[in-house]
CSV table of C-alpha atoms in Angstrom, one decimal:
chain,number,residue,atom,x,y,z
A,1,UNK,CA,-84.4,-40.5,31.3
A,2,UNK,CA,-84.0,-41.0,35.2
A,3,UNK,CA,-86.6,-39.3,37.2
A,4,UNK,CA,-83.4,-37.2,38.7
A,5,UNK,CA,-83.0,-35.5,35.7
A,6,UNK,CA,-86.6,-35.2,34.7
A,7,UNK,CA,-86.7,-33.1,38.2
A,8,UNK,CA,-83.9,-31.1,37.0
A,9,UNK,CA,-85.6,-30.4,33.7
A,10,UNK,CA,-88.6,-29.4,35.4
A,11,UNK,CA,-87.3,-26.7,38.2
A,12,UNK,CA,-85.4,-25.6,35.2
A,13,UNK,CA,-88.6,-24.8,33.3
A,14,UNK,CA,-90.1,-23.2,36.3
A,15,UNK,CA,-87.5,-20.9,37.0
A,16,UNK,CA,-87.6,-19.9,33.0
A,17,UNK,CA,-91.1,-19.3,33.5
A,18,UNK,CA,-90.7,-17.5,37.0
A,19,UNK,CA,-87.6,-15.1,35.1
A,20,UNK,CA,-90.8,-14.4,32.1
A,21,UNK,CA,-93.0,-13.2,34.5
A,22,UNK,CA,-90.5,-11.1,36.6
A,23,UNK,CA,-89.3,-9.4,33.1
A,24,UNK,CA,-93.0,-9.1,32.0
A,25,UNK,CA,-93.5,-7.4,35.6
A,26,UNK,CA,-90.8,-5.0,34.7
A,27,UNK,CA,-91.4,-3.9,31.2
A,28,UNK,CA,-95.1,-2.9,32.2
A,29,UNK,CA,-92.8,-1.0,34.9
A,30,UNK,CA,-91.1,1.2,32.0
A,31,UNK,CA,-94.6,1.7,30.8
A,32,UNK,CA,-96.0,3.1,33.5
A,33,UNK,CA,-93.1,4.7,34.0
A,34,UNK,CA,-93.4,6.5,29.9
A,35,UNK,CA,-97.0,7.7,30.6
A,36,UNK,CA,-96.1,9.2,34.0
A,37,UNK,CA,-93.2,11.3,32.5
A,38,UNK,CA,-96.1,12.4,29.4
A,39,UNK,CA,-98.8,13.3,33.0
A,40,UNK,CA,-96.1,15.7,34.8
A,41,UNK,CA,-95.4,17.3,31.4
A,42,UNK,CA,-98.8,18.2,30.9
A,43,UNK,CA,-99.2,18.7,35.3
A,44,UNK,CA,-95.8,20.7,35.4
A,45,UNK,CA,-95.1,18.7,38.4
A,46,UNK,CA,-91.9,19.0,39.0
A,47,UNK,CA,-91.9,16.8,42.4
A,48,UNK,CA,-94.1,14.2,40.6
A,49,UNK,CA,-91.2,14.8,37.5
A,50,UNK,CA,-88.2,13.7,40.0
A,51,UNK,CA,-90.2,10.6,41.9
A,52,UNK,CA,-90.1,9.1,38.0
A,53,UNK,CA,-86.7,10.0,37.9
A,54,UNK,CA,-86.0,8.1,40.9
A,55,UNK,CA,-88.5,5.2,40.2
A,56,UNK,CA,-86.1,4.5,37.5
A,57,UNK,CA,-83.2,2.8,40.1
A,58,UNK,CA,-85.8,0.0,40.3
A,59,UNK,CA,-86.1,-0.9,37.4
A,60,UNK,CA,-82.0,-0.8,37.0
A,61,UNK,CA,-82.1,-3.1,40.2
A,62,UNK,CA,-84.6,-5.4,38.6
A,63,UNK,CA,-82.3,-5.9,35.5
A,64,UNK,CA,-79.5,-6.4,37.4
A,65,UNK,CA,-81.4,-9.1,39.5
A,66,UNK,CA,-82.9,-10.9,36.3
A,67,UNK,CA,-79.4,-10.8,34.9
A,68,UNK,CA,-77.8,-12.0,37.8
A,69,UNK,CA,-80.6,-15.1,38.1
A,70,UNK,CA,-80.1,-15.9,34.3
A,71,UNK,CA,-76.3,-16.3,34.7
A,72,UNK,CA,-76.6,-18.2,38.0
A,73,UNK,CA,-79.6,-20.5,36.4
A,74,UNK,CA,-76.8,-21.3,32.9
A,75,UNK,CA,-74.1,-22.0,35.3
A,76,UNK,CA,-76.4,-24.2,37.6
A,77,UNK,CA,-78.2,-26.5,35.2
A,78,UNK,CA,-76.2,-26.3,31.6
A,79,UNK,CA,-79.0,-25.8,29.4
A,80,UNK,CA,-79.2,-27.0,25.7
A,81,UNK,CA,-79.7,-25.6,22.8
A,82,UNK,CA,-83.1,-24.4,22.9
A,83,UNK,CA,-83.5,-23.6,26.5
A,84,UNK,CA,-80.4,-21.3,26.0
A,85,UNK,CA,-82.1,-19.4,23.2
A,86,UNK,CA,-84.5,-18.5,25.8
A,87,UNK,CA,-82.1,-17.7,28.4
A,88,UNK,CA,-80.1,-15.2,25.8
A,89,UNK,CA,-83.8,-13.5,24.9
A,90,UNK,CA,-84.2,-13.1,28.5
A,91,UNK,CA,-80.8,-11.1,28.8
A,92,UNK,CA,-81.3,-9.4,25.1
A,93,UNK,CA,-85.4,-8.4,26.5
A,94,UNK,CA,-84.3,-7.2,30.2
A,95,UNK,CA,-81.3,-4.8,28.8
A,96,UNK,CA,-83.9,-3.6,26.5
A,97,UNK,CA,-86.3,-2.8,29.0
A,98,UNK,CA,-83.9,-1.3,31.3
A,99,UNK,CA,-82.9,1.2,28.2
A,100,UNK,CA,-87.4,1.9,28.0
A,101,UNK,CA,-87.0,2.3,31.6
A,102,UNK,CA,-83.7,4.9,31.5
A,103,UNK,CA,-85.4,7.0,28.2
A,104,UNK,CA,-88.7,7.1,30.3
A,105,UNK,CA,-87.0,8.9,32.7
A,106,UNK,CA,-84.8,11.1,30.8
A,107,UNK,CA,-88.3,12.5,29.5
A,108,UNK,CA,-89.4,13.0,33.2
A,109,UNK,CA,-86.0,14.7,33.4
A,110,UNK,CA,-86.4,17.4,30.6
A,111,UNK,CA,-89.9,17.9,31.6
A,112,UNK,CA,-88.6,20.3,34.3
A,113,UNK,CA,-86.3,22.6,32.8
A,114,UNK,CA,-89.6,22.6,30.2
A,115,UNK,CA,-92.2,24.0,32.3
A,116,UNK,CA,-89.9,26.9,33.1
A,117,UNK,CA,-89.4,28.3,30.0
A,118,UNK,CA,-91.9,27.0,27.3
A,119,UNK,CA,-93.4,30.1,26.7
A,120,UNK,CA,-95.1,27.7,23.4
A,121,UNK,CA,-95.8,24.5,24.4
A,122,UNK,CA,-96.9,22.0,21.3
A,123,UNK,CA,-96.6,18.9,23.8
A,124,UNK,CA,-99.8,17.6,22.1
A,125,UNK,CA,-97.3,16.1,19.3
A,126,UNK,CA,-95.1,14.6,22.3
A,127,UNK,CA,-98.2,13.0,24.0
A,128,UNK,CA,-99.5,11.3,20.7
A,129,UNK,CA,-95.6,9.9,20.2
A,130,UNK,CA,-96.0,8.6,23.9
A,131,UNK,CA,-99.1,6.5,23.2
A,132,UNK,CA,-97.8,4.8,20.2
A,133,UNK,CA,-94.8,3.9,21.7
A,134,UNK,CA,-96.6,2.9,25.2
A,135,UNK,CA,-98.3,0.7,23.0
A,136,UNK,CA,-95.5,-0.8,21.3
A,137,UNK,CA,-94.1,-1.7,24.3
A,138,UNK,CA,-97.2,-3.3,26.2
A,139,UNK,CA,-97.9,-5.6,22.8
A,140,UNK,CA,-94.6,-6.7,22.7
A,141,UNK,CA,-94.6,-7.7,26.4
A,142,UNK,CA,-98.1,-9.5,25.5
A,143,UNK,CA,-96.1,-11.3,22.6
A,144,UNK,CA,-93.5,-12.4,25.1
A,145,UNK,CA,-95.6,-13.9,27.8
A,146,UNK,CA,-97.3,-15.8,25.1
A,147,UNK,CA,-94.3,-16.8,23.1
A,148,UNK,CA,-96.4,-15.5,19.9
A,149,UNK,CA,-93.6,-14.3,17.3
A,150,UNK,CA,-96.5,-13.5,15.0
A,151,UNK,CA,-97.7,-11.0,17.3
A,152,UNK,CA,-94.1,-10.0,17.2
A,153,UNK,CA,-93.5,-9.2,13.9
A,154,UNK,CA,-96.9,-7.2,14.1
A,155,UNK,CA,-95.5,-5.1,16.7
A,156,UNK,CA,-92.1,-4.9,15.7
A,157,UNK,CA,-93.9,-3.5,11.2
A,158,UNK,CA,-95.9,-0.9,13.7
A,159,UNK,CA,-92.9,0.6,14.8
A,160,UNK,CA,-92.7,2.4,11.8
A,161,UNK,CA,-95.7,4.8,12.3
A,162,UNK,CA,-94.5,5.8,15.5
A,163,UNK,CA,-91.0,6.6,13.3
A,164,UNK,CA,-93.3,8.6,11.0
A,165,UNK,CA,-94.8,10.7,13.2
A,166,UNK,CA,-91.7,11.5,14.7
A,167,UNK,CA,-90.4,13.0,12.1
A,168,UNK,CA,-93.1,15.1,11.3
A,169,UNK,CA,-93.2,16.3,15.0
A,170,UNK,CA,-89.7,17.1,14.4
A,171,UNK,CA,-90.2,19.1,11.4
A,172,UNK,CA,-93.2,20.9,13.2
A,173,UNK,CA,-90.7,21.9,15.9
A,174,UNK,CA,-88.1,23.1,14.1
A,175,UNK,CA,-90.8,25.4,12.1
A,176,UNK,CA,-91.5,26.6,15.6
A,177,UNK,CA,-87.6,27.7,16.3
A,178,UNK,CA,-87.2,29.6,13.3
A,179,UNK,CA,-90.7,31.4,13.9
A,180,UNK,CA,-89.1,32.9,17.4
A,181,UNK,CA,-86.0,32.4,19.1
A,182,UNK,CA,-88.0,32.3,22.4
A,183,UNK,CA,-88.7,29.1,21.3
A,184,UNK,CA,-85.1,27.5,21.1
A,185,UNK,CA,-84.5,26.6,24.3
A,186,UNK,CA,-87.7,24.9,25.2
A,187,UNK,CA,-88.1,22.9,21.5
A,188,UNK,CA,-84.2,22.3,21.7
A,189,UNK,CA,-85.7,19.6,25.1
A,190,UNK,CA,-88.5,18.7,23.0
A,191,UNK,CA,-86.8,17.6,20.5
A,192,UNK,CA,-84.3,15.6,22.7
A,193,UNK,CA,-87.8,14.3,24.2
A,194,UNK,CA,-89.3,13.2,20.9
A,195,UNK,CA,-85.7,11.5,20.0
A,196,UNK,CA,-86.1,9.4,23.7
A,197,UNK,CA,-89.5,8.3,22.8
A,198,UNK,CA,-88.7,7.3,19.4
A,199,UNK,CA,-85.9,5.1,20.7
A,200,UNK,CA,-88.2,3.4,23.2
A,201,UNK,CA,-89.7,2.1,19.8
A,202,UNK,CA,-86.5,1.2,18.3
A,203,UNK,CA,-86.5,-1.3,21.6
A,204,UNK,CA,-89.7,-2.8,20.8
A,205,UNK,CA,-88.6,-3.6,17.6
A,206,UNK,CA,-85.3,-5.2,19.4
A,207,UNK,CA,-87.4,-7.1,22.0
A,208,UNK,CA,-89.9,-8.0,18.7
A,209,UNK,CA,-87.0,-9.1,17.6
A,210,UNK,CA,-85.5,-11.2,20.4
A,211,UNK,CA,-89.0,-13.1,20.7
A,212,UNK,CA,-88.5,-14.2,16.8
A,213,UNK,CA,-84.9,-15.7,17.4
A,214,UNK,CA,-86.5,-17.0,20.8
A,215,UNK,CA,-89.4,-19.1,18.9
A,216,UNK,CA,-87.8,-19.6,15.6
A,217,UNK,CA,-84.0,-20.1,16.0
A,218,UNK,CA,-83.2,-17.5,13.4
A,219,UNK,CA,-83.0,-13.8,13.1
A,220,UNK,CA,-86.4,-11.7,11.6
A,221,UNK,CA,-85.2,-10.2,8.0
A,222,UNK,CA,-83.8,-6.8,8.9
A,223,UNK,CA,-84.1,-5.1,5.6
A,224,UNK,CA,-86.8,-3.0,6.5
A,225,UNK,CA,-85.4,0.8,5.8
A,226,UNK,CA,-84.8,2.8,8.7
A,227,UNK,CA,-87.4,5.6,9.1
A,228,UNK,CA,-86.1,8.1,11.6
A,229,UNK,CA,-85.8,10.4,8.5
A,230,UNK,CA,-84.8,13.6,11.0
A,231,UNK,CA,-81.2,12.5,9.8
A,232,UNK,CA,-81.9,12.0,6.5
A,233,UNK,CA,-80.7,14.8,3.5
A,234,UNK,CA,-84.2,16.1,2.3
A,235,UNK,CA,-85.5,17.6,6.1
A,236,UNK,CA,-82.5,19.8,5.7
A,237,UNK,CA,-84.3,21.8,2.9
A,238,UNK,CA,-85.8,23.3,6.2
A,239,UNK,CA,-83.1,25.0,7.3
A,240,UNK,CA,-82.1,26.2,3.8
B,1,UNK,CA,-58.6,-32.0,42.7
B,2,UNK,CA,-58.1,-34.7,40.1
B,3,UNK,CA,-56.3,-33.6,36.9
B,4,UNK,CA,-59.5,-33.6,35.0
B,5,UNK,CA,-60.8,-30.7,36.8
B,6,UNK,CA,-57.5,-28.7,36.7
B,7,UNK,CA,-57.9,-29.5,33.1
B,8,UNK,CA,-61.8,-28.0,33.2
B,9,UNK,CA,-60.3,-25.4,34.8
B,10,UNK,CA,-57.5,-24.4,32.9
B,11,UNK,CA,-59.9,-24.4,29.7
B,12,UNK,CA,-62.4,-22.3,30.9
B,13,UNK,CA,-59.5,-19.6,32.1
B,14,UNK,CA,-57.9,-19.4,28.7
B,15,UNK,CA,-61.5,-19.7,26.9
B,16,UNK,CA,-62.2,-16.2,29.5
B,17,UNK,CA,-58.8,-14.7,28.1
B,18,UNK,CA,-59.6,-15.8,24.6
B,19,UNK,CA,-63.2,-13.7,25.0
B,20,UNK,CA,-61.9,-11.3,27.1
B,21,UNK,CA,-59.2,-9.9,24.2
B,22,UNK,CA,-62.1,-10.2,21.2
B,23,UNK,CA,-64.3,-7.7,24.0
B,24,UNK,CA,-60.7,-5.5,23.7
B,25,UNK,CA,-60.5,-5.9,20.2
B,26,UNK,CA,-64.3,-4.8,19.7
B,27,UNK,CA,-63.8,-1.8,21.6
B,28,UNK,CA,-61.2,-0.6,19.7
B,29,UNK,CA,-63.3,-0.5,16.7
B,30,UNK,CA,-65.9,1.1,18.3
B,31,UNK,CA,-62.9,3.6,19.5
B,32,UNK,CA,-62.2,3.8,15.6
B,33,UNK,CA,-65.7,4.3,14.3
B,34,UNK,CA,-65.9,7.4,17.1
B,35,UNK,CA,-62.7,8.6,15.0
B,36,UNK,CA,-63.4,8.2,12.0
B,37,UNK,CA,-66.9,9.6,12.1
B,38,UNK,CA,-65.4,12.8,13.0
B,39,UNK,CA,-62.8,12.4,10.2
B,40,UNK,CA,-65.8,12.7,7.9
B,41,UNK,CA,-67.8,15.4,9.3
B,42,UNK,CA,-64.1,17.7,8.5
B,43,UNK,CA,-63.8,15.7,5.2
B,44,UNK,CA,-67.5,16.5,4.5
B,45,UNK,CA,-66.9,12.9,2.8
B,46,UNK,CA,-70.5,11.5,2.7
B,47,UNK,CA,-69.5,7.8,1.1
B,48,UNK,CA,-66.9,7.9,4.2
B,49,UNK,CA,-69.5,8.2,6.1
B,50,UNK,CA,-71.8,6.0,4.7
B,51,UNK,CA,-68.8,3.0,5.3
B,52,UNK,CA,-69.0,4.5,9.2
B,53,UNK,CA,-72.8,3.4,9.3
B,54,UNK,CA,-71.9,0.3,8.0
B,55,UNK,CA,-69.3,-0.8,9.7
B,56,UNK,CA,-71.5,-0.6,12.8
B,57,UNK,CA,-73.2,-4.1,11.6
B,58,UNK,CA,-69.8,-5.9,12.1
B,59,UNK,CA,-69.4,-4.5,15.8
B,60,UNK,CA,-73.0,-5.5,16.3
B,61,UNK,CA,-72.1,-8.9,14.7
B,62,UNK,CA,-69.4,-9.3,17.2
B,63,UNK,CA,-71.3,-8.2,20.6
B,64,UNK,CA,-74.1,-11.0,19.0
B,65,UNK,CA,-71.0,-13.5,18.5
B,66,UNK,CA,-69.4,-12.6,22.1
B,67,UNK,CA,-72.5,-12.7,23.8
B,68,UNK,CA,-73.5,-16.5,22.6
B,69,UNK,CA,-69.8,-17.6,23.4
B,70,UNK,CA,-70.4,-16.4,27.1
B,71,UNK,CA,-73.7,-17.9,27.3
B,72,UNK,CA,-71.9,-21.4,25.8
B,73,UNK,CA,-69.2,-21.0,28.1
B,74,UNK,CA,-71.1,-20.9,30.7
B,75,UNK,CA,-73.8,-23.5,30.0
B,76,UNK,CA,-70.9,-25.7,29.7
B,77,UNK,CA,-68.2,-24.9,32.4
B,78,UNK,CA,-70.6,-24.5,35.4
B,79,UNK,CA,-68.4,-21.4,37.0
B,80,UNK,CA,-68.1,-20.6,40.2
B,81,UNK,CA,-68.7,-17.5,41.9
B,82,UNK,CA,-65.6,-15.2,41.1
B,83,UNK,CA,-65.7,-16.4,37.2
B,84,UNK,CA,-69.4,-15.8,37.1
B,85,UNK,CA,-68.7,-12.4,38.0
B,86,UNK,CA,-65.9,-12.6,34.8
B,87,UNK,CA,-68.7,-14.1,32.6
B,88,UNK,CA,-71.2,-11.0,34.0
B,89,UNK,CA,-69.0,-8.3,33.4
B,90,UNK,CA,-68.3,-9.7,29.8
B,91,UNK,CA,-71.7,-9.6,28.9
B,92,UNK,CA,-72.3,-5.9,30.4
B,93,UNK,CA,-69.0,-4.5,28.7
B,94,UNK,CA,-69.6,-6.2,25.5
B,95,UNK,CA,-73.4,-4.5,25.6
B,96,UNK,CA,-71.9,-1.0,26.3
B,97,UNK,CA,-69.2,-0.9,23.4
B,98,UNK,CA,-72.1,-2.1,21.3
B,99,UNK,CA,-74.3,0.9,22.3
B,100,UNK,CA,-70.8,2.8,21.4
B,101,UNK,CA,-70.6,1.6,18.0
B,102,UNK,CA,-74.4,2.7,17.6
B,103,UNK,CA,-73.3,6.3,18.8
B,104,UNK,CA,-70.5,6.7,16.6
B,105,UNK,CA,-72.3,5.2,14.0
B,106,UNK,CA,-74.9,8.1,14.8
B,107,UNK,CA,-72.6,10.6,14.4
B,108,UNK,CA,-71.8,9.9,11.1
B,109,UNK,CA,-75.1,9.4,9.8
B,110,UNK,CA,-75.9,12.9,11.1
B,111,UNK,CA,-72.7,14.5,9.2
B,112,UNK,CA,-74.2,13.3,6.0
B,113,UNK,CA,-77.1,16.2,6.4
B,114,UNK,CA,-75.0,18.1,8.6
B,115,UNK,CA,-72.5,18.8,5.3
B,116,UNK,CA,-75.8,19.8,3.3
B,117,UNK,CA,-76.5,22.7,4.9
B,118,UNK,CA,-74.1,23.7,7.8
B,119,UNK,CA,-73.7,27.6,6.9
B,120,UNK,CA,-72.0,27.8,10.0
B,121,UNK,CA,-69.5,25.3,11.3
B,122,UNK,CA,-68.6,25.3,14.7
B,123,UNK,CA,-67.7,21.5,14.5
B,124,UNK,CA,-64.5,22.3,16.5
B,125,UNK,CA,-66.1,21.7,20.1
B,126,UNK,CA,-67.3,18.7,18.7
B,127,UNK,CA,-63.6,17.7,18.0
B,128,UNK,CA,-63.2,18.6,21.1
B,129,UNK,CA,-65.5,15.9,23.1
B,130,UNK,CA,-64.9,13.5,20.3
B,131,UNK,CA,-61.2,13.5,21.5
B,132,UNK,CA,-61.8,13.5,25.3
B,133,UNK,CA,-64.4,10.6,25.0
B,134,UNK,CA,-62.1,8.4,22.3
B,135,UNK,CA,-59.3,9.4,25.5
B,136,UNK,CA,-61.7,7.7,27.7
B,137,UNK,CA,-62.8,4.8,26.0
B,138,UNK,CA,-59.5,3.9,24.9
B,139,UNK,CA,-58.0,4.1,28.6
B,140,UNK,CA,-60.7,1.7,30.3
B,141,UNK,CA,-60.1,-0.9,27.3
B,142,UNK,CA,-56.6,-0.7,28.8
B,143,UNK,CA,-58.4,-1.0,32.4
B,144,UNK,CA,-60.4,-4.2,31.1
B,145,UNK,CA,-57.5,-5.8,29.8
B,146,UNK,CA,-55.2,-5.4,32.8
B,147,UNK,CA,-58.0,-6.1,35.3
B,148,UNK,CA,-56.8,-2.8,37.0
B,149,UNK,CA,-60.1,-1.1,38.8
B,150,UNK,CA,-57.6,1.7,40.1
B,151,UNK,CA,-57.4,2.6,36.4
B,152,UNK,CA,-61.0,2.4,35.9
B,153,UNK,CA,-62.0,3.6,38.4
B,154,UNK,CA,-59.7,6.8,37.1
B,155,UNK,CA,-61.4,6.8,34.3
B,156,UNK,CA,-65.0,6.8,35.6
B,157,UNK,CA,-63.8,10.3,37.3
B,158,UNK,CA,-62.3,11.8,34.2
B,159,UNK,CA,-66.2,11.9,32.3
B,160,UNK,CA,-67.1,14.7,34.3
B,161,UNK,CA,-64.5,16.7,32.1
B,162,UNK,CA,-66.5,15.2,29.2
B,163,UNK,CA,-70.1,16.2,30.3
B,164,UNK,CA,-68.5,19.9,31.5
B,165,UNK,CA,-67.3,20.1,27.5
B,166,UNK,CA,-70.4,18.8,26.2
B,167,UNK,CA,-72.8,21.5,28.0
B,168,UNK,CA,-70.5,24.2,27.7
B,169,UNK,CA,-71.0,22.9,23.9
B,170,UNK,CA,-74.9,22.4,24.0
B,171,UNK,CA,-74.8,26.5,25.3
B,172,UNK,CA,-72.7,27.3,22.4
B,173,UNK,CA,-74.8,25.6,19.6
B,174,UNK,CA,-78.3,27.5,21.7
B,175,UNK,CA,-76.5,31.3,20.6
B,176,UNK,CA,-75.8,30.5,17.1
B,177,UNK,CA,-79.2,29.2,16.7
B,178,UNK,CA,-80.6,32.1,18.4
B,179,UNK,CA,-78.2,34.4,16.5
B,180,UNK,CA,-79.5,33.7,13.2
B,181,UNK,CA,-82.5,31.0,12.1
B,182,UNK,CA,-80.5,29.6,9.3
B,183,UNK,CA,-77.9,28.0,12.4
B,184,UNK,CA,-81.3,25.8,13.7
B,185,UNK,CA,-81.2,23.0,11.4
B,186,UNK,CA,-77.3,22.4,11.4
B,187,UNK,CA,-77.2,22.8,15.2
B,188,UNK,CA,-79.9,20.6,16.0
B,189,UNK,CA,-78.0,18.0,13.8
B,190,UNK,CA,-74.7,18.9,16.2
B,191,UNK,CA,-76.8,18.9,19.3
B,192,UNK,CA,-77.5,15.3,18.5
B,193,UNK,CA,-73.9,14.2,17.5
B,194,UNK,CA,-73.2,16.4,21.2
B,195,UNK,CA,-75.3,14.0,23.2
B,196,UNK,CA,-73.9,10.8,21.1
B,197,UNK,CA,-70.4,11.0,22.0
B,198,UNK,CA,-71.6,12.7,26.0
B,199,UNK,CA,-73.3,9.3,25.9
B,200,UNK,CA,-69.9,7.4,24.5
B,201,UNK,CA,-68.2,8.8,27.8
B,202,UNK,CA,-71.4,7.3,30.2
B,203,UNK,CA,-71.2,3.9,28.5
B,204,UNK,CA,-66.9,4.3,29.4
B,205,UNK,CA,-67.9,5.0,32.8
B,206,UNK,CA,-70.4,1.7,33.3
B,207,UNK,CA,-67.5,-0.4,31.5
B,208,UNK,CA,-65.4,1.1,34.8
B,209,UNK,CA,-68.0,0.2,37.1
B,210,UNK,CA,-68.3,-3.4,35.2
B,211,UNK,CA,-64.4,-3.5,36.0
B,212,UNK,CA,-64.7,-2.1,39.8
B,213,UNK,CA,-67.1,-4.9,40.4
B,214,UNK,CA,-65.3,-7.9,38.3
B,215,UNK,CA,-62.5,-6.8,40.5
B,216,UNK,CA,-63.7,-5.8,43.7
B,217,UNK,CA,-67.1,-8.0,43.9
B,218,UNK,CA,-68.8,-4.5,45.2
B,219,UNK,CA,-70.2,-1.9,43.3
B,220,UNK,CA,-68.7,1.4,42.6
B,221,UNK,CA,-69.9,4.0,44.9
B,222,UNK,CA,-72.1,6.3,42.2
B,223,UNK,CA,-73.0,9.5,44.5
B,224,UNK,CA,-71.5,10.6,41.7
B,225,UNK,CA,-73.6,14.4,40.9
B,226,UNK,CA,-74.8,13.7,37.5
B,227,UNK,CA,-72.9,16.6,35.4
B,228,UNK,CA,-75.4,16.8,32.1
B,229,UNK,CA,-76.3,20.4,32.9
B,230,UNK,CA,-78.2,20.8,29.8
B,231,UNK,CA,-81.5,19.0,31.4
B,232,UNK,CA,-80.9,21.4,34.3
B,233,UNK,CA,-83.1,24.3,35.3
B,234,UNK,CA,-80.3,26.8,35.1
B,235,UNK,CA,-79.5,26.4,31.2
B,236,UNK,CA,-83.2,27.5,30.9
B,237,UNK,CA,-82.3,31.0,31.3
B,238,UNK,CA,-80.8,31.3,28.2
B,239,UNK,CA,-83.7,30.7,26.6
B,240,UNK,CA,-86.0,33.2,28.5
């Protein structure tokens, strides 16, 4: 190998590593962005509930950017095989993160209409959903900066707790809207809020996911059964 | 320019068509899965709907599939700046007709509970958006194919209608639950399949924008007012 290309190979590596640390930089982003929509629910600050809103645009322009830098690194130094399993995890991770990013804010979002009505507010469900999936998301970062697919898989199995209690917040609101119509409106955006959070987990598990193929060169066994059971026959009995 | 490079050239053009119709193609399922999912929900066919859900692997199968042939492509071809915007918008429109599989796959999953207990049926506004975002989907594959940002961009304005449906829908579904408690646990399930197929018509209008800039190497301008009343303060009232 000439030292030319070993230079080449090099840059290359740096630039993968530099793209790692900018998408690391922007999932704690979403984070921050997931427990500041949780604070102004509980603050009913609805100024504080728009700056999240409008937080989210960077986070947008960030993916875009990393996107941008991963197509222009491929078509600048034709990777191989294994380097372009870490360019495609970079792509698959960013779009995930940029979906945590946009559900973060859609919770901000409903937080408003919220503190105008909720004449009941069981948020205390929400803000428990919030943390597991806060966590979820800053283990699976920690699992991608290290490379660490066991940590992964760890991450992606604890995504079903967070499923869990989802559906039993569900079920709690739905108890709530038949005790008084009052409470329609206000558990109809908590519900939508619940679903949000729930997804952020769902893109854990993808970014879990991604990190497997990344280090492993095949896809982690997806036969794990879904647990959002919200959509499932038996929680219907409720309504009966 | 030798011949060998006209040769490189002409490959990597007809390799761009070649991924460019499969991207068509996979849209149109998606377009399909959106239809038939509300084919079921009339039918109150629950094995239909069960084939909906899992048709949704193949469409994933296929964004997975398109996604590592652009990545190839490009590790090997080394395009320049107008094809790497090709190669980017690809990769974005592929992603969003995924995420439109997942909602119309959604849809159907919910019908399943949704024919369990619906004492009430007002699935026909749901027919309703189901048709106008199926409209829009359908008209920017025609967009992407022709390379035509006028059309998109056509398009891109026509999902207002869509979100206008949807919360004039979203009110409707609040006064039959209010109306009688028995109506909460169906029309949460429709309030759901609602926002899936609202969200169908945003992932149409990014595929416009994808086009826009593919075509015009600028974004599209998106002052756009957001028009997903149901998150605004003013629906609220109904609830007080």
């Amino acid at each position: 190998m000439s030292s030319g290309s070993e230079h080449i190979i090099k840059s290359y590596d740096s630039e993968l590593a530099r793209l790692t640390g900018e998408i690391v930089r922007m999932g704690e982003l979403s984070v921050t962005q997931l427990e500041s929509a949780i604070d102004v629910i509980a603050r009913r600050d609805e100024r504080a509930a728009q700056r999240v809103v409008a937080n989210d645009d960077a986070i947008d322009q960030l993916e875009q950017e990393i996107s941008h830098d991963v197509v222009r690194l491929l078509a600048l130094r034709a990777p191989m095989a294994g380097d372009l399993r870490n360019v495609f995890a970079a792509l698959r991770i960013a779009a995930d993160i940029e979906r945590i990013g946009d559900y973060a804010a859609n919770v901000a979002k409903r937080s408003i209409p919220l503190s105008m009505v909720a004449p009941v507010s069981p948020t205390k469900g929400l803000d428990y959903l919030a943390k597991l999936a806060a966590a979820e998301v800053r283990e699976v970062l920690v699992a991608y900066r290290d490379q660490d697919a066991e940590h992964a898989y760890q991450v992606w199995k604890s995504d079903a707790e967070l499923d869990e209690a989802y559906t039993g917040y569900f079920r709690q609101l739905l108890t709530y809207m038949m005790e008084d119509p009052r409470n329609i409106t206000p558990c109809t955006h908590l519900l939508f809020m619940a679903k949000n959070i729930e997804r952020i987990g769902d893109h854990a598990t993808n970014i879990a996911e991604s990190i497997w193929f990344q280090v492993h060169g095949e896809t982690l066994d997806k036969q794990r059964v879904k647990r959002d059971f919200t959509s499932s026959p038996e929680l219907t009995k409720l309504g009966e």
